[in-house]
mmCIF file of C-alpha atoms in Angstrom:
data_model
loop_
_atom_site.group_PDB
_atom_site.id
_atom_site.type_symbol
_atom_site.label_atom_id
_atom_site.label_comp_id
_atom_site.label_asym_id
_atom_site.label_seq_id
_atom_site.Cartn_x
_atom_site.Cartn_y
_atom_site.Cartn_z
ATOM 1 C CA MET A 15 -14.377 17.476 -1.112
ATOM 2 C CA GLU A 16 -13.162 15.477 1.925
ATOM 3 C CA ASN A 17 -9.938 13.724 1.301
ATOM 4 C CA ARG A 18 -9.932 9.879 1.764
ATOM 5 C CA LEU A 19 -6.749 8.078 2.008
ATOM 6 C CA ALA A 20 -6.463 4.300 2.296
ATOM 7 C CA ILE A 21 -3.311 2.254 3.139
ATOM 8 C CA GLY A 22 -2.667 -0.941 1.260
ATOM 9 C CA THR A 23 -1.179 -4.162 2.545
ATOM 10 C CA LEU A 24 2.540 -3.790 2.481
ATOM 11 C CA VAL A 25 5.122 -6.581 2.162
ATOM 12 C CA CYS A 26 8.355 -4.633 1.747
ATOM 13 C CA VAL A 27 9.781 -2.736 4.772
ATOM 14 C CA LEU A 28 12.158 -0.004 3.522
ATOM 15 C CA SER A 29 12.018 2.900 5.783
ATOM 16 C CA PHE A 30 11.915 6.533 4.509
ATOM 17 C CA ILE A 31 14.076 7.510 7.387
ATOM 18 C CA ALA A 32 16.931 5.213 6.551
ATOM 19 C CA PRO A 33 19.662 6.412 4.111
ATOM 20 C CA PRO A 34 18.519 5.639 0.544
ATOM 21 C CA VAL A 35 20.004 2.490 -0.931
ATOM 22 C CA VAL A 36 20.951 2.599 -4.669
ATOM 23 C CA HIS A 37 19.752 -0.364 -6.413
ATOM 24 C CA ALA A 38 21.610 -1.560 -9.382
ATOM 25 C CA GLU A 39 20.349 -4.636 -11.059
ATOM 26 C CA LEU A 40 23.815 -6.329 -10.723
ATOM 27 C CA ILE A 41 26.160 -5.716 -7.883
ATOM 28 C CA PRO A 42 29.849 -6.860 -8.036
ATOM 29 C CA VAL A 43 31.035 -8.539 -4.945
ATOM 30 C CA LYS A 44 34.275 -10.233 -3.757
ATOM 31 C CA ALA A 45 33.945 -13.142 -1.429
ATOM 32 C CA GLU A 46 35.948 -15.966 0.141
ATOM 33 C CA GLY A 47 34.984 -19.509 0.948
ATOM 34 C CA ARG A 48 36.785 -22.187 3.023
ATOM 35 C CA SER A 49 36.461 -25.891 3.386
ATOM 36 C CA VAL A 50 38.362 -28.735 5.052
ATOM 37 C CA ILE A 51 40.012 -31.362 3.016
ATOM 38 C CA LYS A 52 38.436 -34.752 3.720
ATOM 39 C CA GLY A 53 39.664 -38.065 2.378
ATOM 40 C CA GLY A 54 42.496 -36.399 0.548
ATOM 41 C CA SER A 55 40.231 -35.142 -2.173
ATOM 42 C CA ARG A 56 41.358 -31.524 -2.958
ATOM 43 C CA ASN A 57 38.885 -31.268 -5.995
ATOM 44 C CA ALA A 58 35.999 -31.889 -3.667
ATOM 45 C CA CYS A 59 37.300 -29.433 -1.187
ATOM 46 C CA PHE A 60 37.805 -26.714 -3.683
ATOM 47 C CA GLU A 61 34.246 -27.275 -4.979
ATOM 48 C CA SER A 62 32.906 -27.024 -1.429
ATOM 49 C CA ALA A 63 34.912 -23.839 -0.809
ATOM 50 C CA ARG A 64 33.547 -22.330 -4.107
ATOM 51 C CA VAL A 65 30.014 -22.960 -3.036
ATOM 52 C CA HIS A 66 30.700 -21.388 0.288
ATOM 53 C CA ALA A 67 32.265 -18.360 -1.385
ATOM 54 C CA LEU A 68 29.223 -17.863 -3.685
ATOM 55 C CA ARG A 69 26.924 -18.107 -0.689
ATOM 56 C CA GLU A 70 28.939 -15.463 1.112
ATOM 57 C CA ALA A 71 28.682 -13.257 -1.894
ATOM 58 C CA VAL A 72 24.849 -13.477 -1.855
ATOM 59 C CA GLU A 73 24.865 -12.990 1.952
ATOM 60 C CA GLN A 74 26.849 -9.659 1.625
ATOM 61 C CA VAL A 75 24.175 -8.251 -0.695
ATOM 62 C CA SER A 76 21.244 -9.567 1.493
ATOM 63 C CA ASP A 77 22.889 -8.025 4.570
ATOM 64 C CA ILE A 78 23.053 -4.657 2.798
ATOM 65 C CA GLU A 79 19.252 -4.889 1.930
ATOM 66 C CA LEU A 80 18.330 -6.021 5.532
ATOM 67 C CA ARG A 81 20.292 -3.142 7.025
ATOM 68 C CA SER A 82 18.480 -0.607 4.750
ATOM 69 C CA ARG A 83 15.132 -1.648 6.352
ATOM 70 C CA THR A 84 13.749 -0.566 9.591
ATOM 71 C CA LYS A 85 14.510 -2.927 12.414
ATOM 72 C CA VAL A 86 13.517 -6.123 10.694
ATOM 73 C CA THR A 87 12.825 -8.317 13.790
ATOM 74 C CA ASN A 88 13.196 -11.635 11.882
ATOM 75 C CA ALA A 89 16.425 -10.812 9.923
ATOM 76 C CA THR A 90 18.133 -14.104 10.678
ATOM 77 C CA ASP A 91 15.090 -16.263 9.812
ATOM 78 C CA ILE A 92 14.652 -14.127 6.533
ATOM 79 C CA LYS A 93 18.367 -14.571 5.505
ATOM 80 C CA ASP A 94 18.318 -18.366 6.246
ATOM 81 C CA ARG A 95 15.341 -18.656 3.921
ATOM 82 C CA ILE A 96 16.879 -16.852 0.947
ATOM 83 C CA LEU A 97 20.278 -18.556 1.337
ATOM 84 C CA VAL A 98 18.824 -22.073 1.068
ATOM 85 C CA GLU A 99 19.362 -21.867 -2.829
ATOM 86 C CA THR A 100 21.766 -19.049 -4.006
ATOM 87 C CA ARG A 101 22.272 -19.890 -7.634
ATOM 88 C CA GLY A 102 19.142 -17.845 -8.754
ATOM 89 C CA TYR A 103 20.750 -14.618 -7.371
ATOM 90 C CA ILE A 104 24.182 -15.039 -9.175
ATOM 91 C CA SER A 105 24.359 -13.770 -12.777
ATOM 92 C CA LYS A 106 27.983 -14.640 -13.304
ATOM 93 C CA TYR A 107 31.071 -15.222 -11.318
ATOM 94 C CA ARG A 108 34.858 -15.799 -11.759
ATOM 95 C CA VAL A 109 37.200 -17.684 -9.444
ATOM 96 C CA LEU A 110 40.062 -15.183 -8.686
ATOM 97 C CA GLU A 111 42.278 -17.540 -6.584
ATOM 98 C CA LYS A 112 42.488 -21.044 -5.066
ATOM 99 C CA ASN A 113 44.910 -21.881 -2.193
ATOM 100 C CA VAL A 114 45.562 -24.679 0.271
ATOM 101 C CA VAL A 115 46.526 -23.660 3.759
ATOM 102 C CA GLY A 116 47.044 -26.587 6.089
ATOM 103 C CA ASP A 117 44.101 -28.846 5.917
ATOM 104 C CA GLU A 118 41.890 -26.066 4.365
ATOM 105 C CA CYS A 119 40.995 -25.067 0.771
ATOM 106 C CA ILE A 120 40.413 -21.298 0.159
ATOM 107 C CA VAL A 121 38.630 -20.053 -2.854
ATOM 108 C CA GLN A 122 38.123 -16.351 -3.818
ATOM 109 C CA VAL A 123 35.464 -15.294 -6.255
ATOM 110 C CA ARG A 124 34.142 -12.148 -7.884
ATOM 111 C CA ALA A 125 30.383 -12.473 -8.393
ATOM 112 C CA ALA A 126 27.671 -10.383 -9.941
ATOM 113 C CA ILE A 127 24.688 -10.565 -7.711
ATOM 114 C CA ASN A 128 21.184 -9.771 -8.998
ATOM 115 C CA ASP A 129 20.117 -7.187 -6.354
ATOM 116 C CA ILE A 130 16.404 -7.069 -7.626
ATOM 117 C CA LYS A 131 16.065 -10.899 -7.182
ATOM 118 C CA VAL A 132 17.526 -10.695 -3.639
ATOM 119 C CA ARG A 133 14.986 -7.913 -2.734
ATOM 120 C CA GLU A 134 12.117 -9.973 -4.131
ATOM 121 C CA ALA A 135 13.201 -12.955 -2.166
ATOM 122 C CA ILE A 136 13.376 -10.871 0.959
ATOM 123 C CA ASP A 137 9.970 -9.575 0.411
ATOM 124 C CA GLU A 138 8.568 -13.031 -0.101
ATOM 125 C CA ALA A 139 10.312 -14.426 2.976
ATOM 126 C CA ILE A 140 8.858 -11.481 5.148
ATOM 127 C CA ALA A 141 5.386 -12.108 3.743
ATOM 128 C CA ASN A 142 5.571 -15.821 4.540
ATOM 129 C CA LEU A 143 6.740 -15.110 8.107
ATOM 130 C CA MET A 144 3.963 -12.715 8.610
ATOM 131 C CA GLU A 145 1.424 -15.434 7.767
ATOM 132 C CA GLN A 146 2.950 -17.689 10.454
ATOM 133 C CA LEU A 147 2.899 -15.178 13.228
ATOM 134 C CA ASP A 148 -0.018 -14.149 15.316
ATOM 135 C CA ILE A 149 0.434 -10.408 14.884
ATOM 136 C CA PRO A 150 -1.993 -7.499 15.167
ATOM 137 C CA ALA A 151 -3.493 -6.130 11.996
ATOM 138 C CA MET A 152 -4.145 -2.412 11.587
ATOM 139 C CA GLY A 153 -6.083 -0.208 9.241
ATOM 140 C CA ALA A 154 -5.758 3.546 9.009
ATOM 141 C CA THR A 155 -7.783 6.475 7.631
ATOM 142 C CA ILE A 156 -5.753 9.662 7.908
ATOM 143 C CA ARG A 157 -6.708 13.045 6.395
ATOM 144 C CA PHE A 158 -3.964 15.363 5.468
ATOM 145 C CA THR A 159 -4.509 19.173 5.259
ATOM 146 C CA VAL A 160 -2.326 22.167 4.472
ATOM 147 C CA ASP A 161 -3.540 25.547 5.670
ATOM 148 C CA GLY A 162 -7.018 23.993 5.878
ATOM 149 C CA ARG A 163 -7.106 22.522 2.399
ATOM 150 C CA ALA A 164 -7.418 18.818 1.992
ATOM 151 C CA ILE A 165 -4.723 17.161 0.104
ATOM 152 C CA GLU A 166 -5.910 14.597 -2.380
ATOM 153 C CA PRO A 167 -4.588 10.963 -2.440
ATOM 154 C CA GLY A 168 -1.493 10.591 -4.637
ATOM 155 C CA ASN A 169 -0.705 14.365 -4.479
ATOM 156 C CA THR A 170 2.997 14.357 -5.596
ATOM 157 C CA ASP A 171 3.683 17.910 -4.389
ATOM 158 C CA TYR A 172 3.192 16.864 -0.724
ATOM 159 C CA ASP A 173 4.082 13.069 -0.925
ATOM 160 C CA THR A 174 1.047 12.036 1.107
ATOM 161 C CA GLN A 175 1.204 8.454 -0.144
ATOM 162 C CA ASP A 176 4.980 8.277 0.581
ATOM 163 C CA ALA A 177 4.144 9.229 4.121
ATOM 164 C CA LEU A 178 1.465 6.608 4.404
ATOM 165 C CA ASP A 179 3.666 3.981 2.775
ATOM 166 C CA ALA A 180 6.397 4.790 5.318
ATOM 167 C CA LEU A 181 3.981 4.314 8.126
ATOM 168 C CA GLY A 182 3.187 0.849 7.022
ATOM 169 C CA GLU A 183 6.767 -0.085 6.177
ATOM 170 C CA LYS A 184 8.127 0.932 9.671
ATOM 171 C CA LEU A 185 5.179 -0.665 11.417
ATOM 172 C CA LEU A 186 5.643 -4.040 9.662
ATOM 173 C CA GLY A 187 9.459 -4.030 9.698
ATOM 174 C CA GLY A 188 9.981 -2.610 13.207
ATOM 175 C CA TYR A 189 7.010 -3.985 15.147
ATOM 176 C CA ASN A 190 5.429 -6.823 13.279
ATOM 177 C CA ILE A 191 2.234 -4.824 12.809
ATOM 178 C CA ASP A 192 0.473 -5.647 9.480
ATOM 179 C CA LEU A 193 -1.362 -2.878 7.720
ATOM 180 C CA LYS A 194 -4.525 -3.729 5.825
ATOM 181 C CA ASP A 195 -6.340 -2.039 3.102
ATOM 182 C CA VAL A 196 -9.223 0.009 4.368
ATOM 183 C CA GLY A 197 -10.693 0.795 0.918
ATOM 184 C CA ASP A 198 -12.957 3.891 0.996
ATOM 185 C CA ALA A 199 -13.748 3.876 4.689
ATOM 186 C CA GLU A 200 -14.879 7.217 5.873
ATOM 187 C CA ILE A 201 -12.299 9.595 7.603
ATOM 188 C CA ARG A 202 -13.781 11.046 10.758
ATOM 189 C CA PHE A 203 -12.139 13.160 13.293
ATOM 190 C CA VAL A 204 -12.839 11.737 16.884
ATOM 191 C CA ASP A 205 -13.332 13.968 19.926
ATOM 192 C CA THR A 206 -12.199 12.123 23.035
ATOM 193 C CA SER A 207 -12.239 15.138 25.342
ATOM 194 C CA GLY A 208 -15.259 13.769 27.157
ATOM 195 C CA LYS A 209 -17.996 15.469 25.115
ATOM 196 C CA MET A 210 -18.768 12.297 23.221
ATOM 197 C CA SER A 211 -20.438 9.649 25.338
ATOM 198 C CA LEU A 212 -19.024 6.046 25.437
ATOM 199 C CA LYS A 213 -22.045 4.811 23.532
ATOM 200 C CA ALA A 214 -21.568 7.367 20.850
ATOM 201 C CA ARG A 215 -17.884 6.579 20.560
ATOM 202 C CA LYS A 216 -18.697 2.890 20.176
ATOM 203 C CA GLN A 217 -21.328 3.551 17.518
ATOM 204 C CA LEU A 218 -18.914 5.693 15.609
ATOM 205 C CA ILE A 219 -16.262 3.089 15.578
ATOM 206 C CA ARG A 220 -18.771 0.442 14.623
ATOM 207 C CA ASP A 221 -20.092 2.634 11.698
ATOM 208 C CA ILE A 222 -16.553 3.154 10.330
ATOM 209 C CA ALA A 223 -15.554 -0.533 10.907
ATOM 210 C CA SER A 224 -18.477 -1.719 8.964
ATOM 211 C CA GLN A 225 -17.120 0.186 5.854
ATOM 212 C CA LEU A 226 -13.879 -1.925 5.816
ATOM 213 C CA PRO A 227 -13.471 -4.306 3.026
ATOM 214 C CA ASP A 228 -12.800 -7.193 5.346
ATOM 215 C CA GLU A 229 -13.746 -6.017 8.879
ATOM 216 C CA GLY A 230 -12.788 -9.367 10.555
ATOM 217 C CA ASN A 231 -9.160 -9.015 9.398
ATOM 218 C CA VAL A 232 -8.458 -5.614 11.107
ATOM 219 C CA ASP A 233 -7.882 -5.621 14.920
ATOM 220 C CA TYR A 234 -7.157 -1.903 15.293
ATOM 221 C CA LEU A 235 -8.104 1.136 13.341
ATOM 222 C CA VAL A 236 -6.130 4.499 13.371
ATOM 223 C CA MET A 237 -8.231 7.461 12.392
ATOM 224 C CA GLY A 238 -7.676 11.123 12.538
ATOM 225 C CA GLU A 239 -5.923 14.047 10.952
ATOM 226 C CA VAL A 240 -2.438 15.496 10.127
ATOM 227 C CA ARG A 241 -2.391 19.246 9.595
ATOM 228 C CA ALA A 242 0.437 21.463 8.245
ATOM 229 C CA LYS A 243 0.015 25.125 8.784
ATOM 230 C CA SER A 244 2.377 27.730 7.087
ATOM 231 C CA ALA A 245 4.179 29.908 9.564
ATOM 232 C CA GLY A 246 6.168 32.172 7.266
ATOM 233 C CA ARG A 247 9.919 32.839 7.433
ATOM 234 C CA ASP A 248 12.131 32.196 10.357
ATOM 235 C CA SER A 249 13.280 35.481 11.780
ATOM 236 C CA ASP A 250 16.636 33.929 12.668
ATOM 237 C CA SER A 251 17.479 32.239 9.335
ATOM 238 C CA ALA A 252 16.585 32.147 5.648
ATOM 239 C CA SER A 253 14.277 29.065 6.123
ATOM 240 C CA TYR A 254 10.571 28.807 6.257
ATOM 241 C CA LEU A 255 8.492 27.395 8.981
ATOM 242 C CA SER A 256 5.522 25.114 9.161
ATOM 243 C CA ILE A 257 3.609 23.907 12.214
ATOM 244 C CA GLY A 258 2.623 20.181 12.026
ATOM 245 C CA THR A 259 -0.249 19.035 14.207
ATOM 246 C CA THR A 260 -1.225 15.409 14.621
ATOM 247 C CA ASN A 261 -4.485 14.200 16.146
ATOM 248 C CA LEU A 262 -4.997 10.440 15.823
ATOM 249 C CA ARG A 263 -7.184 7.904 17.698
ATOM 250 C CA ILE A 264 -6.623 4.217 17.918
ATOM 251 C CA ALA A 265 -9.710 2.035 18.094
ATOM 252 C CA ARG A 266 -9.880 -1.570 19.016
ATOM 253 C CA LEU A 267 -12.304 -3.515 16.813
ATOM 254 C CA GLY A 268 -13.434 -7.093 16.987
ATOM 255 C CA GLY A 269 -16.578 -6.368 18.937
ATOM 256 C CA VAL A 270 -14.989 -4.166 21.507
ATOM 257 C CA ASN A 271 -15.242 -0.935 19.576
ATOM 258 C CA GLU A 272 -13.346 1.247 22.013
ATOM 259 C CA PHE A 273 -10.538 3.695 21.836
ATOM 260 C CA VAL A 274 -7.283 2.247 23.271
ATOM 261 C CA GLY A 275 -4.801 5.028 22.344
ATOM 262 C CA VAL A 276 -4.533 8.688 21.557
ATOM 263 C CA ILE A 277 -1.681 10.496 19.607
ATOM 264 C CA ASN A 278 -1.523 14.285 19.910
ATOM 265 C CA ASP A 279 1.593 16.057 18.623
ATOM 266 C CA ASN A 280 2.749 19.469 17.760
ATOM 267 C CA ARG A 281 6.078 20.451 16.167
ATOM 268 C CA THR A 282 7.597 23.221 14.229
ATOM 269 C CA VAL A 283 9.513 22.200 11.082
ATOM 270 C CA ARG A 284 11.890 24.229 8.786
ATOM 271 C CA GLY A 285 12.201 24.038 5.027
ATOM 272 C CA TRP A 286 13.950 25.838 2.117
ATOM 273 C CA THR A 287 10.494 27.063 0.887
ATOM 274 C CA GLN A 288 7.063 27.287 2.457
ATOM 275 C CA ALA A 289 5.914 24.211 0.396
ATOM 276 C CA ASP A 290 9.079 22.305 1.510
ATOM 277 C CA ALA A 291 8.340 23.204 5.037
ATOM 278 C CA ASN A 292 4.746 22.024 4.817
ATOM 279 C CA ARG A 293 5.767 18.755 3.158
ATOM 280 C CA LYS A 294 8.252 17.973 5.923
ATOM 281 C CA ALA A 295 5.715 18.839 8.602
ATOM 282 C CA MET A 296 3.326 16.188 7.206
ATOM 283 C CA ARG A 297 6.041 13.478 6.812
ATOM 284 C CA TYR A 298 7.605 14.198 10.176
ATOM 285 C CA SER A 299 4.270 14.206 11.909
ATOM 286 C CA ILE A 300 3.690 10.583 10.633
ATOM 287 C CA GLU A 301 7.276 9.630 11.329
ATOM 288 C CA TYR A 302 7.253 10.721 15.000
ATOM 289 C CA SER A 303 3.894 9.130 15.518
ATOM 290 C CA VAL A 304 4.809 5.610 14.373
ATOM 291 C CA ASP A 305 6.563 4.511 17.547
ATOM 292 C CA LYS A 306 3.667 5.892 19.775
ATOM 293 C CA ILE A 307 1.084 4.111 17.483
ATOM 294 C CA ALA A 308 3.049 0.780 17.685
ATOM 295 C CA HIS A 309 3.687 0.814 21.434
ATOM 296 C CA GLN A 310 0.051 1.608 22.146
ATOM 297 C CA ILE A 311 -1.212 -1.162 19.875
ATOM 298 C CA LEU A 312 1.317 -3.810 21.015
ATOM 299 C CA LYS A 313 0.627 -3.016 24.689
ATOM 300 C CA ASN A 314 -3.120 -3.491 24.194
ATOM 301 C CA PHE A 315 -2.583 -6.551 21.909
ATOM 302 C CA LYS A 316 -0.361 -8.204 24.577
ATOM 303 C CA LYS A 317 -2.938 -7.504 27.389
ATOM 304 C CA ARG A 318 -5.676 -8.927 25.132
ATOM 305 C CA THR A 319 -3.862 -12.005 24.136
ATOM 306 C CA GLU A 320 -2.762 -12.801 27.684
ATOM 307 C CA ALA A 321 -6.408 -12.457 28.882
ATOM 308 C CA GLY A 322 -7.879 -14.165 25.858
ATOM 309 C CA GLN A 323 -8.842 -12.711 22.541
ATOM 310 C CA ASP A 324 -12.316 -11.297 21.872
ATOM 311 C CA PHE A 325 -14.285 -12.913 19.052
ATOM 312 C CA ILE A 326 -17.705 -12.366 17.555
ATOM 313 C CA VAL A 327 -19.793 -15.394 16.736
ATOM 314 C CA ARG A 328 -22.566 -14.238 14.320
ATOM 315 C CA LEU A 329 -25.529 -16.543 13.711
ATOM 316 C CA VAL A 330 -27.199 -15.788 10.347
ATOM 317 C CA GLY A 331 -30.755 -16.840 9.368
ATOM 318 C CA VAL A 332 -32.210 -17.213 12.910
ATOM 319 C CA LYS A 333 -35.852 -18.494 12.877
ATOM 320 C CA SER A 334 -36.088 -19.548 16.518
ATOM 321 C CA ASN A 335 -34.117 -18.473 19.587
ATOM 322 C CA ILE A 336 -35.268 -21.483 21.468
ATOM 323 C CA ARG A 337 -34.476 -24.185 18.934
ATOM 324 C CA GLN A 338 -31.492 -22.596 17.279
ATOM 325 C CA VAL A 339 -29.757 -19.951 19.341
ATOM 326 C CA ARG A 340 -30.113 -21.492 22.788
ATOM 327 C CA PRO A 341 -28.386 -24.875 21.955
ATOM 328 C CA ILE A 342 -25.507 -23.138 20.206
ATOM 329 C CA LYS A 343 -25.088 -20.648 23.028
ATOM 330 C CA LYS A 344 -25.031 -23.543 25.431
ATOM 331 C CA SER A 345 -22.281 -25.322 23.457
ATOM 332 C CA LEU A 346 -20.123 -22.132 23.346
ATOM 333 C CA LYS A 347 -20.428 -21.602 27.077
ATOM 334 C CA GLU A 348 -18.857 -24.982 27.631
ATOM 335 C CA THR A 349 -15.624 -24.206 25.728
ATOM 336 C CA MET A 350 -15.338 -20.385 25.617
ATOM 337 C CA GLN A 351 -15.973 -17.425 27.958
ATOM 338 C CA TYR A 352 -19.406 -16.260 26.919
ATOM 339 C CA GLN A 353 -19.585 -12.394 27.267
ATOM 340 C CA SER A 354 -22.905 -11.146 25.776
ATOM 341 C CA GLY A 355 -25.338 -11.555 22.975
ATOM 342 C CA LYS A 356 -27.963 -9.581 21.033
ATOM 343 C CA SER A 357 -30.410 -9.881 18.216
ATOM 344 C CA GLY A 358 -30.387 -7.839 15.028
ATOM 345 C CA ARG A 359 -30.773 -7.757 11.336
ATOM 346 C CA ARG A 360 -28.159 -7.839 8.561
ATOM 347 C CA ASP A 361 -28.798 -7.736 4.904
ATOM 348 C CA GLY A 362 -32.451 -8.275 5.549
ATOM 349 C CA LYS A 363 -31.811 -11.515 7.642
ATOM 350 C CA LYS A 364 -32.393 -11.977 11.310
ATOM 351 C CA ILE A 365 -29.032 -12.495 13.214
ATOM 352 C CA TYR A 366 -27.854 -13.149 16.655
ATOM 353 C CA SER A 367 -24.339 -11.892 17.578
ATOM 354 C CA MET A 368 -22.492 -13.303 20.532
ATOM 355 C CA ASN A 369 -19.232 -11.880 22.056
ATOM 356 C CA VAL A 370 -16.989 -14.623 23.442
ATOM 357 C CA ARG A 371 -13.421 -14.640 24.713
ATOM 358 C CA PHE A 372 -11.041 -17.519 23.792
ATOM 359 C CA ASN A 373 -7.485 -17.859 24.932
ATOM 360 C CA GLY A 374 -5.735 -18.782 21.704
ATOM 361 C CA THR A 375 -4.865 -17.778 18.143
ATOM 362 C CA VAL A 376 -7.540 -17.327 15.392
ATOM 363 C CA SER A 377 -6.867 -20.766 13.930
ATOM 364 C CA GLU A 378 -7.181 -22.279 17.435
ATOM 365 C CA PHE A 379 -10.375 -20.411 17.853
ATOM 366 C CA GLU A 380 -11.754 -21.815 14.499
ATOM 367 C CA GLU A 381 -10.951 -25.364 15.750
ATOM 368 C CA GLY A 382 -12.495 -24.597 19.076
ATOM 369 C CA LEU A 383 -15.638 -23.222 17.444
ATOM 370 C CA MET A 384 -16.076 -26.339 15.318
ATOM 371 C CA ASP A 385 -15.712 -28.588 18.359
ATOM 372 C CA ALA A 386 -18.352 -26.498 20.165
ATOM 373 C CA LEU A 387 -20.678 -26.793 17.143
ATOM 374 C CA ASP A 388 -20.180 -30.530 16.649
ATOM 375 C CA PRO A 389 -23.122 -31.657 18.777
ATOM 376 C CA VAL A 390 -25.538 -29.517 16.767
ATOM 377 C CA VAL A 391 -23.869 -29.039 13.456
ATOM 378 C CA ASP A 392 -25.789 -31.657 11.472
ATOM 379 C CA ARG A 393 -29.137 -30.485 12.945
ATOM 380 C CA LEU A 394 -28.581 -26.656 12.878
ATOM 381 C CA VAL A 395 -25.683 -25.442 10.853
ATOM 382 C CA MET A 396 -25.373 -25.156 7.090
ATOM 383 C CA ASP A 397 -21.918 -23.516 6.835
ATOM 384 C CA VAL A 398 -19.270 -21.721 8.862
ATOM 385 C CA GLU A 399 -16.898 -18.882 7.825
ATOM 386 C CA VAL A 400 -14.152 -17.343 10.041
ATOM 387 C CA SER A 401 -12.496 -14.088 9.037
ATOM 388 C CA GLY A 402 -10.212 -12.698 11.568
ATOM 389 C CA ASN A 403 -12.015 -12.344 15.001
ATOM 390 C CA ILE A 404 -15.502 -12.770 13.331
ATOM 391 C CA ALA A 405 -17.078 -16.138 12.824
ATOM 392 C CA THR A 406 -20.314 -16.331 10.722
ATOM 393 C CA VAL A 407 -22.528 -19.336 11.235
ATOM 394 C CA TYR A 408 -25.211 -19.863 8.665
ATOM 395 C CA LEU A 409 -28.130 -21.713 10.042
ATOM 396 C CA LYS A 410 -30.300 -24.178 8.189
#
């Protein structure tokens, strides 16, 4: 049975290539705080220095957590958010020493910091930042095979889910690329050698994209295969060899439905046993592909954003092209770059899909669409839904 793997939305960004961080619930930390004496009040000065010392203790633990993650691009913003209120992370503390040096008060503390709460706060801060940024969203359907045998999802012997999780963690933490759940979308190997026509490739991408749980929220889809092939013992050592082969294709969705990137990689990996070598071949194939995937997506995303994003405006419940489609199309042409349009059917209803280009974010597009529909909304429009780069306009 063909293996189907789906990658879920990830908030945390721990990298599997970083040294493992041992998480104890409480971490003992020594810290020092300083404050300037104002108005001759030493008590107020010591209190201020104590608060600074406890903040420093929490900051030490948050720095450790952030360093363990892969190139978190918004580390300063994240730290600022979790340090607004530090009391929730401190289980207990003790003042070790209080001194006055010149016009400064110095307080040293030993504090027990709740590492779990710090990590949860970091994850929440990252999730909030991701919602505020206009970043590309990606889905992935990747099949893993060992010696021609498909590896089922969650196979603990080969850590396939760990490899997929690591892909999402590094993409989100290092490149601000958000991975979305692709559900049970079909895994298809794509031939881009030239044998498949452009029309056939577009149709293939369209077919797979239509299976996504929320097609409009995915900008790019990575599809393909990672294969590990046993190569026996290394003649020069006691280790075993495995050949890892990666063939991935990056498709741009949102009405474009064209391939914008290709990842082909071959590498030989050593392990203590044959199974260990095969396991490493799969993990390393994903690891070495992350940077290539990210760079190709970001290059295309930047180009797309600078030139204006592509959106689909889908009219549902069309009864008359003249009385319904034509007025809406005219309004859109006045505010957006109209590309093309075509009729079709969806869920038994007649539809008309228009490809438009708009220079702005999704939220700005939604505002622009409502402005464009304003002259005809009372007469023609029943409801409007915007999901990612797809707007659905339900007609009366």
